[in-house]
Structure formats: C-alpha cells, structure tokens
Amino acid sequence: MRLMLLGAPGVGKGSQAVLLAKALSVPHISTGDIFRCHIVNNTELGKEAQKYMDKGMLVPDELTVSIVASRLKQDDCQDGFILDGFPRTINQAVFLDKVLDELKMQLDMIINIVLDDRSIINRLSGRRICAKCGAVYHIEDKAPANEGICDLCKGELIQREDDNEETIVRRLKVYHEMTKPLIDNYKGRVKMVDVESNKSFEVTTQKVFSAVGLKSAKVEA
Ligand code: AMP
C-alpha cells in the first residue's frame, strides 16, 4: 500500500506512521527523520538542514526532493511505503507526481490528520523524546515514571530543538501557508480520509488503521 500522511506538525503523524508501517510491512519514509539522522552524523546536508529546522522553517526544496526520489527507487519501496512529512509544498507535490509517474506508481490513499493549533502547541511544547530509543513522552499526558528518564531503555529524555513555543508557532504558520494547500491539491484525485486526533493516541491509531482497512491496532508503548 502506498500511503501519504498529511497534517500539521504535532498531530502525531510520525508515531502513527511507525505503527502503520509495522502493520503493513512497508517502509516509513520521514524526511524529518532523514534530516535528523544527517544532523547526528554531522554530514554537509545535516549542517545545512539544521539551519532551517532550528528556526522552524522548511528545508529548501532542492535539498529535500532528491532524498525522497532516491529513497522511493530503493527495492524495499516497490511494494509500498508511507510518506510522512513529504510533500510539504506544492512544488514538492509536483515533483512527487513526476517521480511516481516515472516509477509507474500511484498513491492509494492520503490520511489527513487534523488537530486545532492550541492543542498542537500544548502537545509539542510538552513533548520529550528518548535520545537513545526514540520513544515519545509528554510531560503531562504521558509522563515517564522517573522524570527525564525513558521507561523503556533508561535513556535520557530530551526536548527537540524545534519544540520550543516560538519555533512551534512558526512551524504552524509555515504549515498553514505552505502545506495546508496540499489538501486541495490532492482532493478529487487521490482518496483522502480525514482523521481527528483530538482524543487519545490509541483512539487515533484505531481510526487510522480502520481508514486503511486494518481491523485493529495492537498499540505498543
Ligand atoms: P518533522 O519531523 O516532519 O516535524 O520535520 C522537522 C523539520 O524538518 C521541519 O520543521 C522542516 O524544517 C524539516 N522538514 C521535514 N520534512 C520536510 C520537507 N518535506 N520539506 C522541507 N523541510 C522539511
């Protein structure tokens, strides 16, 4: 299955994508994760991307599209994939159309995850991530047993550079101006299902799974 997850930063796209990818046995392609991996490895691309990410701005299209094109051409993507965080601009969507055409592939479905801005700010400013295993916590809604320490692997919990309130507000502005227009761009030509993410993570997971025809989700911590 070839899926795209759309939605503002903080709606939970990434965490839902991880579960879906596992359930559907397809790769999860997150441009944000790819950039963060380059940053950790101190590559030239990572250094360049970080300048934009830390400010809550989009990494320029010319640095982004080639990463996705080469990823989609890899063998493990031939039977399906989940795109998470790409495309984020109309230009990127046009580029994606071309690459998919070239590969004779079509998107099966877009899941558009929806949440109001106030809840997003609350979610992202309280989000903490394990530096070691990537598990996601929230200081109020999903606090670890011991403050600052991952329940699963005892790694250190950190706040993402771009999860401070000022940067979150900028990321949301960028979303409304640059990424939200993608909804209209795809409407009518790719099946799109809206999923509200205003309840618990597990409830959203069930809705996402049923949207793609999976009966139930076994949600792991
Ligand atoms: P995410 O993890 O998806 O929230 O992405 C974190 C940051 O990475 C974004 O705020 C952007 O700075 C950058 N980024 C991720 N995906 C893209 C994309 N498709 N185009 C441009 N910038 C991106």
PDB file of C-alpha atoms and ligand atoms in Angstrom:
ATOM      1  CA  MET A   1       0.000   0.000   0.000  1.00  0.00           C
ATOM      2  CA  ARG A   2       1.268   3.467  -0.927  1.00  0.00           C
ATOM      3  CA  LEU A   3       0.207   5.979   1.667  1.00  0.00           C
ATOM      4  CA  MET A   4       0.811   9.607   2.500  1.00  0.00           C
ATOM      5  CA  LEU A   5       0.190  11.128   5.908  1.00  0.00           C
ATOM      6  CA  LEU A   6      -0.696  14.813   5.889  1.00  0.00           C
ATOM      7  CA  GLY A   7      -1.231  17.104   8.852  1.00  0.00           C
ATOM      8  CA  ALA A   8       0.346  19.896  10.860  1.00  0.00           C
ATOM      9  CA  PRO A   9       3.467  19.279  12.958  1.00  0.00           C
ATOM     10  CA  GLY A  10       2.453  17.755  16.278  1.00  0.00           C
ATOM     11  CA  VAL A  11      -0.700  15.929  15.178  1.00  0.00           C
ATOM     12  CA  GLY A  12       1.095  12.626  15.723  1.00  0.00           C
ATOM     13  CA  LYS A  13       1.790  11.697  12.104  1.00  0.00           C
ATOM     14  CA  GLY A  14       5.214  10.253  12.855  1.00  0.00           C
ATOM     15  CA  SER A  15       4.099   7.983  15.706  1.00  0.00           C
ATOM     16  CA  GLN A  16       1.074   6.775  13.740  1.00  0.00           C
ATOM     17  CA  ALA A  17       3.282   6.166  10.700  1.00  0.00           C
ATOM     18  CA  VAL A  18       5.623   3.946  12.716  1.00  0.00           C
ATOM     19  CA  LEU A  19       2.735   1.685  13.800  1.00  0.00           C
ATOM     20  CA  LEU A  20       1.178   1.597  10.339  1.00  0.00           C
ATOM     21  CA  ALA A  21       4.484   0.802   8.663  1.00  0.00           C
ATOM     22  CA  LYS A  22       4.936  -2.131  11.022  1.00  0.00           C
ATOM     23  CA  ALA A  23       1.392  -3.403  10.483  1.00  0.00           C
ATOM     24  CA  LEU A  24       1.575  -3.086   6.694  1.00  0.00           C
ATOM     25  CA  SER A  25       5.233  -4.208   6.459  1.00  0.00           C
ATOM     26  CA  VAL A  26       6.213  -1.221   4.328  1.00  0.00           C
ATOM     27  CA  PRO A  27       8.980   1.341   4.894  1.00  0.00           C
ATOM     28  CA  HIS A  28       8.258   4.572   6.746  1.00  0.00           C
ATOM     29  CA  ILE A  29       9.788   7.496   4.881  1.00  0.00           C
ATOM     30  CA  SER A  30      10.033  10.573   7.094  1.00  0.00           C
ATOM     31  CA  THR A  31      12.022  13.486   5.680  1.00  0.00           C
ATOM     32  CA  GLY A  32      12.267  14.954   9.196  1.00  0.00           C
ATOM     33  CA  ASP A  33      13.863  11.698  10.467  1.00  0.00           C
ATOM     34  CA  ILE A  34      16.223  11.606   7.471  1.00  0.00           C
ATOM     35  CA  PHE A  35      17.380  15.176   8.165  1.00  0.00           C
ATOM     36  CA  ARG A  36      17.804  14.448  11.900  1.00  0.00           C
ATOM     37  CA  CYS A  37      19.900  11.406  11.017  1.00  0.00           C
ATOM     38  CA  HIS A  38      22.143  13.603   8.832  1.00  0.00           C
ATOM     39  CA  ILE A  39      22.437  16.106  11.699  1.00  0.00           C
ATOM     40  CA  VAL A  40      23.511  13.390  14.152  1.00  0.00           C
ATOM     41  CA  ASN A  41      26.085  12.155  11.623  1.00  0.00           C
ATOM     42  CA  ASN A  42      27.282  15.718  11.028  1.00  0.00           C
ATOM     43  CA  THR A  43      27.020  15.498   7.233  1.00  0.00           C
ATOM     44  CA  GLU A  44      27.060  18.573   4.970  1.00  0.00           C
ATOM     45  CA  LEU A  45      23.345  18.060   4.276  1.00  0.00           C
ATOM     46  CA  GLY A  46      22.691  17.800   8.014  1.00  0.00           C
ATOM     47  CA  LYS A  47      24.549  21.058   8.718  1.00  0.00           C
ATOM     48  CA  GLU A  48      22.604  22.871   6.012  1.00  0.00           C
ATOM     49  CA  ALA A  49      19.207  21.390   7.013  1.00  0.00           C
ATOM     50  CA  GLN A  50      19.728  22.240  10.679  1.00  0.00           C
ATOM     51  CA  LYS A  51      19.925  25.968   9.923  1.00  0.00           C
ATOM     52  CA  TYR A  52      16.314  25.842   8.736  1.00  0.00           C
ATOM     53  CA  MET A  53      14.955  23.221  11.131  1.00  0.00           C
ATOM     54  CA  ASP A  54      16.114  25.067  14.252  1.00  0.00           C
ATOM     55  CA  LYS A  55      14.199  28.130  13.079  1.00  0.00           C
ATOM     56  CA  GLY A  56      11.024  26.191  12.294  1.00  0.00           C
ATOM     57  CA  MET A  57      11.437  26.854   8.582  1.00  0.00           C
ATOM     58  CA  LEU A  58      11.237  24.396   5.710  1.00  0.00           C
ATOM     59  CA  VAL A  59      14.472  22.992   4.324  1.00  0.00           C
ATOM     60  CA  PRO A  60      14.699  24.242   0.707  1.00  0.00           C
ATOM     61  CA  ASP A  61      13.036  22.003  -1.873  1.00  0.00           C
ATOM     62  CA  GLU A  62      16.288  21.411  -3.780  1.00  0.00           C
ATOM     63  CA  LEU A  63      17.806  19.720  -0.702  1.00  0.00           C
ATOM     64  CA  THR A  64      14.665  17.723   0.031  1.00  0.00           C
ATOM     65  CA  VAL A  65      13.279  16.291  -3.187  1.00  0.00           C
ATOM     66  CA  SER A  66      16.347  14.331  -4.283  1.00  0.00           C
ATOM     67  CA  ILE A  67      16.430  12.495  -0.936  1.00  0.00           C
ATOM     68  CA  VAL A  68      12.864  11.295  -1.440  1.00  0.00           C
ATOM     69  CA  ALA A  69      13.373  10.399  -5.100  1.00  0.00           C
ATOM     70  CA  SER A  70      16.332   8.157  -4.338  1.00  0.00           C
ATOM     71  CA  ARG A  71      14.556   6.592  -1.349  1.00  0.00           C
ATOM     72  CA  LEU A  72      11.458   5.719  -3.420  1.00  0.00           C
ATOM     73  CA  LYS A  73      13.639   3.989  -6.010  1.00  0.00           C
ATOM     74  CA  GLN A  74      15.041   1.541  -3.464  1.00  0.00           C
ATOM     75  CA  ASP A  75      13.893  -2.073  -3.599  1.00  0.00           C
ATOM     76  CA  ASP A  76      12.035  -2.041  -0.298  1.00  0.00           C
ATOM     77  CA  CYS A  77       9.660   0.664  -1.594  1.00  0.00           C
ATOM     78  CA  GLN A  78       8.485  -1.251  -4.626  1.00  0.00           C
ATOM     79  CA  ASP A  79       5.533  -2.876  -2.807  1.00  0.00           C
ATOM     80  CA  GLY A  80       4.512   0.155  -0.793  1.00  0.00           C
ATOM     81  CA  PHE A  81       5.618   2.905   1.567  1.00  0.00           C
ATOM     82  CA  ILE A  82       4.331   5.517   3.962  1.00  0.00           C
ATOM     83  CA  LEU A  83       5.321   9.099   3.261  1.00  0.00           C
ATOM     84  CA  ASP A  84       5.403  11.194   6.425  1.00  0.00           C
ATOM     85  CA  GLY A  85       6.256  14.910   6.269  1.00  0.00           C
ATOM     86  CA  PHE A  86       6.691  14.912   2.494  1.00  0.00           C
ATOM     87  CA  PRO A  87       5.476  16.690   0.446  1.00  0.00           C
ATOM     88  CA  ARG A  88       5.208  19.945   2.379  1.00  0.00           C
ATOM     89  CA  THR A  89       4.938  22.391  -0.526  1.00  0.00           C
ATOM     90  CA  ILE A  90       3.061  22.414  -3.817  1.00  0.00           C
ATOM     91  CA  ASN A  91       6.436  22.277  -5.598  1.00  0.00           C
ATOM     92  CA  GLN A  92       7.340  19.099  -3.718  1.00  0.00           C
ATOM     93  CA  ALA A  93       3.947  17.603  -4.608  1.00  0.00           C
ATOM     94  CA  VAL A  94       4.505  18.342  -8.311  1.00  0.00           C
ATOM     95  CA  PHE A  95       7.924  16.741  -8.040  1.00  0.00           C
ATOM     96  CA  LEU A  96       6.452  13.696  -6.300  1.00  0.00           C
ATOM     97  CA  ASP A  97       3.854  13.305  -9.074  1.00  0.00           C
ATOM     98  CA  LYS A  98       6.703  13.169 -11.595  1.00  0.00           C
ATOM     99  CA  VAL A  99       8.735  10.620  -9.642  1.00  0.00           C
ATOM    100  CA  LEU A 100       5.718   8.372  -9.079  1.00  0.00           C
ATOM    101  CA  ASP A 101       4.830   8.610 -12.786  1.00  0.00           C
ATOM    102  CA  GLU A 102       8.363   7.651 -13.705  1.00  0.00           C
ATOM    103  CA  LEU A 103       8.183   4.657 -11.340  1.00  0.00           C
ATOM    104  CA  LYS A 104       4.667   3.787 -12.609  1.00  0.00           C
ATOM    105  CA  MET A 105       3.299   4.059  -9.096  1.00  0.00           C
ATOM    106  CA  GLN A 106       0.183   5.691  -7.705  1.00  0.00           C
ATOM    107  CA  LEU A 107      -0.722   6.745  -4.198  1.00  0.00           C
ATOM    108  CA  ASP A 108      -3.513   4.555  -2.786  1.00  0.00           C
ATOM    109  CA  MET A 109      -4.617   6.915  -0.067  1.00  0.00           C
ATOM    110  CA  ILE A 110      -3.859  10.041   1.909  1.00  0.00           C
ATOM    111  CA  ILE A 111      -4.643  10.203   5.599  1.00  0.00           C
ATOM    112  CA  ASN A 112      -5.046  13.786   6.720  1.00  0.00           C
ATOM    113  CA  ILE A 113      -4.658  14.016  10.488  1.00  0.00           C
ATOM    114  CA  VAL A 114      -6.463  17.011  11.954  1.00  0.00           C
ATOM    115  CA  LEU A 115      -5.992  18.895  15.246  1.00  0.00           C
ATOM    116  CA  ASP A 116      -6.505  22.515  16.344  1.00  0.00           C
ATOM    117  CA  ASP A 117      -3.452  24.786  16.755  1.00  0.00           C
ATOM    118  CA  ARG A 118      -3.853  25.335  20.536  1.00  0.00           C
ATOM    119  CA  SER A 119      -3.755  21.573  21.214  1.00  0.00           C
ATOM    120  CA  ILE A 120      -0.771  21.229  18.898  1.00  0.00           C
ATOM    121  CA  ILE A 121       1.193  23.902  20.782  1.00  0.00           C
ATOM    122  CA  ASN A 122       0.385  22.162  24.055  1.00  0.00           C
ATOM    123  CA  ARG A 123       1.410  18.764  22.701  1.00  0.00           C
ATOM    124  CA  LEU A 124       4.665  19.865  21.131  1.00  0.00           C
ATOM    125  CA  SER A 125       5.876  22.103  23.949  1.00  0.00           C
ATOM    126  CA  GLY A 126       5.448  19.216  26.410  1.00  0.00           C
ATOM    127  CA  ARG A 127       6.904  16.555  24.129  1.00  0.00           C
ATOM    128  CA  ARG A 128      10.060  14.770  25.247  1.00  0.00           C
ATOM    129  CA  ILE A 129      11.926  12.155  23.240  1.00  0.00           C
ATOM    130  CA  CYS A 130      14.311   9.441  24.346  1.00  0.00           C
ATOM    131  CA  ALA A 131      17.721  10.257  22.899  1.00  0.00           C
ATOM    132  CA  LYS A 132      18.527   6.544  22.797  1.00  0.00           C
ATOM    133  CA  CYS A 133      15.447   4.670  21.507  1.00  0.00           C
ATOM    134  CA  GLY A 134      13.226   7.495  20.185  1.00  0.00           C
ATOM    135  CA  ALA A 135      10.235   6.717  22.462  1.00  0.00           C
ATOM    136  CA  VAL A 136       7.943   9.727  22.755  1.00  0.00           C
ATOM    137  CA  TYR A 137       6.613  11.138  26.073  1.00  0.00           C
ATOM    138  CA  HIS A 138       4.637  14.178  27.203  1.00  0.00           C
ATOM    139  CA  ILE A 139       5.421  15.924  30.483  1.00  0.00           C
ATOM    140  CA  GLU A 140       1.724  15.913  31.496  1.00  0.00           C
ATOM    141  CA  ASP A 141      -0.170  13.394  29.367  1.00  0.00           C
ATOM    142  CA  LYS A 142       2.414  10.635  29.153  1.00  0.00           C
ATOM    143  CA  ALA A 143       5.000  11.332  31.806  1.00  0.00           C
ATOM    144  CA  PRO A 144       7.793   8.788  32.388  1.00  0.00           C
ATOM    145  CA  ALA A 145       7.945   7.042  35.757  1.00  0.00           C
ATOM    146  CA  ASN A 146      11.180   8.910  36.551  1.00  0.00           C
ATOM    147  CA  GLU A 147      11.481  12.462  35.298  1.00  0.00           C
ATOM    148  CA  GLY A 148      13.836  12.790  32.336  1.00  0.00           C
ATOM    149  CA  ILE A 149      14.433   9.031  32.003  1.00  0.00           C
ATOM    150  CA  CYS A 150      12.963   6.686  29.417  1.00  0.00           C
ATOM    151  CA  ASP A 151      10.797   3.911  30.914  1.00  0.00           C
ATOM    152  CA  LEU A 152      11.830   1.517  28.162  1.00  0.00           C
ATOM    153  CA  CYS A 153      15.612   1.826  27.875  1.00  0.00           C
ATOM    154  CA  LYS A 154      16.599   4.264  30.663  1.00  0.00           C
ATOM    155  CA  GLY A 155      17.926   6.662  28.027  1.00  0.00           C
ATOM    156  CA  GLU A 156      17.879  10.424  28.607  1.00  0.00           C
ATOM    157  CA  LEU A 157      14.700  12.274  27.592  1.00  0.00           C
ATOM    158  CA  ILE A 158      15.382  15.394  25.578  1.00  0.00           C
ATOM    159  CA  GLN A 159      13.345  18.182  24.022  1.00  0.00           C
ATOM    160  CA  ARG A 160      13.709  18.585  20.260  1.00  0.00           C
ATOM    161  CA  GLU A 161      15.430  21.870  19.333  1.00  0.00           C
ATOM    162  CA  ASP A 162      12.359  22.913  17.344  1.00  0.00           C
ATOM    163  CA  ASP A 163       9.827  22.049  20.090  1.00  0.00           C
ATOM    164  CA  ASN A 164      10.061  25.410  21.896  1.00  0.00           C
ATOM    165  CA  GLU A 165       6.947  27.606  21.762  1.00  0.00           C
ATOM    166  CA  GLU A 166       8.346  30.325  19.470  1.00  0.00           C
ATOM    167  CA  THR A 167       9.531  27.791  16.890  1.00  0.00           C
ATOM    168  CA  ILE A 168       6.311  25.765  17.158  1.00  0.00           C
ATOM    169  CA  VAL A 169       4.250  28.869  16.311  1.00  0.00           C
ATOM    170  CA  ARG A 170       6.488  29.474  13.284  1.00  0.00           C
ATOM    171  CA  ARG A 171       6.174  25.829  12.173  1.00  0.00           C
ATOM    172  CA  LEU A 172       2.383  26.120  12.379  1.00  0.00           C
ATOM    173  CA  LYS A 173       2.415  29.323  10.314  1.00  0.00           C
ATOM    174  CA  VAL A 174       4.560  27.563   7.714  1.00  0.00           C
ATOM    175  CA  TYR A 175       2.116  24.642   7.748  1.00  0.00           C
ATOM    176  CA  HIS A 176      -0.921  26.871   7.148  1.00  0.00           C
ATOM    177  CA  GLU A 177       0.776  28.835   4.372  1.00  0.00           C
ATOM    178  CA  MET A 178       2.799  26.178   2.560  1.00  0.00           C
ATOM    179  CA  THR A 179       1.495  22.701   3.408  1.00  0.00           C
ATOM    180  CA  LYS A 180      -2.251  23.001   4.028  1.00  0.00           C
ATOM    181  CA  PRO A 181      -2.887  23.962   0.366  1.00  0.00           C
ATOM    182  CA  LEU A 182      -1.821  20.375  -0.463  1.00  0.00           C
ATOM    183  CA  ILE A 183      -5.212  19.177   0.781  1.00  0.00           C
ATOM    184  CA  ASP A 184      -6.943  20.940  -2.114  1.00  0.00           C
ATOM    185  CA  ASN A 185      -4.161  19.910  -4.476  1.00  0.00           C
ATOM    186  CA  TYR A 186      -4.884  16.209  -3.844  1.00  0.00           C
ATOM    187  CA  LYS A 187      -8.646  16.378  -3.259  1.00  0.00           C
ATOM    188  CA  GLY A 188     -10.560  14.627  -6.007  1.00  0.00           C
ATOM    189  CA  ARG A 189      -7.548  12.862  -7.481  1.00  0.00           C
ATOM    190  CA  VAL A 190      -6.302  10.776  -4.542  1.00  0.00           C
ATOM    191  CA  LYS A 191      -8.608   9.199  -1.960  1.00  0.00           C
ATOM    192  CA  MET A 192      -8.296  11.255   1.215  1.00  0.00           C
ATOM    193  CA  VAL A 193      -9.568  10.383   4.682  1.00  0.00           C
ATOM    194  CA  ASP A 194      -9.636  12.976   7.478  1.00  0.00           C
ATOM    195  CA  VAL A 195      -8.818  11.615  10.928  1.00  0.00           C
ATOM    196  CA  GLU A 196      -9.380  13.792  14.009  1.00  0.00           C
ATOM    197  CA  SER A 197      -6.601  13.394  16.542  1.00  0.00           C
ATOM    198  CA  ASN A 198      -8.282  15.184  19.456  1.00  0.00           C
ATOM    199  CA  LYS A 199      -8.719  12.057  21.628  1.00  0.00           C
ATOM    200  CA  SER A 200      -6.059   9.684  22.923  1.00  0.00           C
ATOM    201  CA  PHE A 201      -3.207   8.402  20.776  1.00  0.00           C
ATOM    202  CA  GLU A 202      -4.774   4.919  20.825  1.00  0.00           C
ATOM    203  CA  VAL A 203      -8.143   6.201  19.569  1.00  0.00           C
ATOM    204  CA  THR A 204      -6.404   7.983  16.682  1.00  0.00           C
ATOM    205  CA  THR A 205      -4.490   4.809  15.880  1.00  0.00           C
ATOM    206  CA  GLN A 206      -7.728   2.837  15.655  1.00  0.00           C
ATOM    207  CA  LYS A 207      -9.185   5.421  13.265  1.00  0.00           C
ATOM    208  CA  VAL A 208      -6.039   5.425  11.118  1.00  0.00           C
ATOM    209  CA  PHE A 209      -5.976   1.627  10.991  1.00  0.00           C
ATOM    210  CA  SER A 210      -9.628   1.371  10.045  1.00  0.00           C
ATOM    211  CA  ALA A 211      -9.105   4.018   7.315  1.00  0.00           C
ATOM    212  CA  VAL A 212      -6.620   1.695   5.615  1.00  0.00           C
ATOM    213  CA  GLY A 213      -8.780  -1.389   6.183  1.00  0.00           C
ATOM    214  CA  LEU A 214      -6.835  -2.881   9.081  1.00  0.00           C
ATOM    215  CA  LYS A 215      -9.139  -4.274  11.741  1.00  0.00           C
ATOM    216  CA  SER A 216      -7.398  -3.419  14.984  1.00  0.00           C
ATOM    217  CA  ALA A 217      -4.186  -1.952  16.152  1.00  0.00           C
ATOM    218  CA  LYS A 218      -2.117  -3.515  18.868  1.00  0.00           C
ATOM    219  CA  VAL A 219      -0.534  -0.369  20.209  1.00  0.00           C
ATOM    220  CA  GLU A 220       2.843  -0.843  21.794  1.00  0.00           C
ATOM    221  CA  ALA A 221       4.280   1.700  24.184  1.00  0.00           C
TER     222      ALA A 221
HETATM  223  P1  AMP B   1       9.127  16.764  11.121  1.00  0.00           P
HETATM  224  O1  AMP B   1       9.934  15.795  11.877  1.00  0.00           O
HETATM  225  O2  AMP B   1       8.367  16.150   9.984  1.00  0.00           O
HETATM  226  O3  AMP B   1       8.262  17.638  12.006  1.00  0.00           O
HETATM  227  O4  AMP B   1      10.181  17.764  10.410  1.00  0.00           O
HETATM  228  C1  AMP B   1      11.069  18.561  11.188  1.00  0.00           C
HETATM  229  C2  AMP B   1      11.634  19.675  10.318  1.00  0.00           C
HETATM  230  O5  AMP B   1      12.372  19.099   9.223  1.00  0.00           O
HETATM  231  C3  AMP B   1      10.609  20.594   9.667  1.00  0.00           C
HETATM  232  O6  AMP B   1      10.166  21.617  10.530  1.00  0.00           O
HETATM  233  C4  AMP B   1      11.429  21.134   8.491  1.00  0.00           C
HETATM  234  O7  AMP B   1      12.361  22.107   8.927  1.00  0.00           O
HETATM  235  C5  AMP B   1      12.231  19.910   8.063  1.00  0.00           C
HETATM  236  N1  AMP B   1      11.484  19.127   7.047  1.00  0.00           N
HETATM  237  C6  AMP B   1      10.979  17.859   7.173  1.00  0.00           C
HETATM  238  N2  AMP B   1      10.377  17.471   6.047  1.00  0.00           N
HETATM  239  C7  AMP B   1      10.491  18.499   5.178  1.00  0.00           C
HETATM  240  C8  AMP B   1      10.052  18.728   3.848  1.00  0.00           C
HETATM  241  N3  AMP B   1       9.339  17.807   3.178  1.00  0.00           N
HETATM  242  N4  AMP B   1      10.380  19.911   3.264  1.00  0.00           N
HETATM  243  C9  AMP B   1      11.085  20.829   3.904  1.00  0.00           C
HETATM  244  N5  AMP B   1      11.503  20.713   5.175  1.00  0.00           N
HETATM  245  C10 AMP B   1      11.222  19.552   5.813  1.00  0.00           C
END
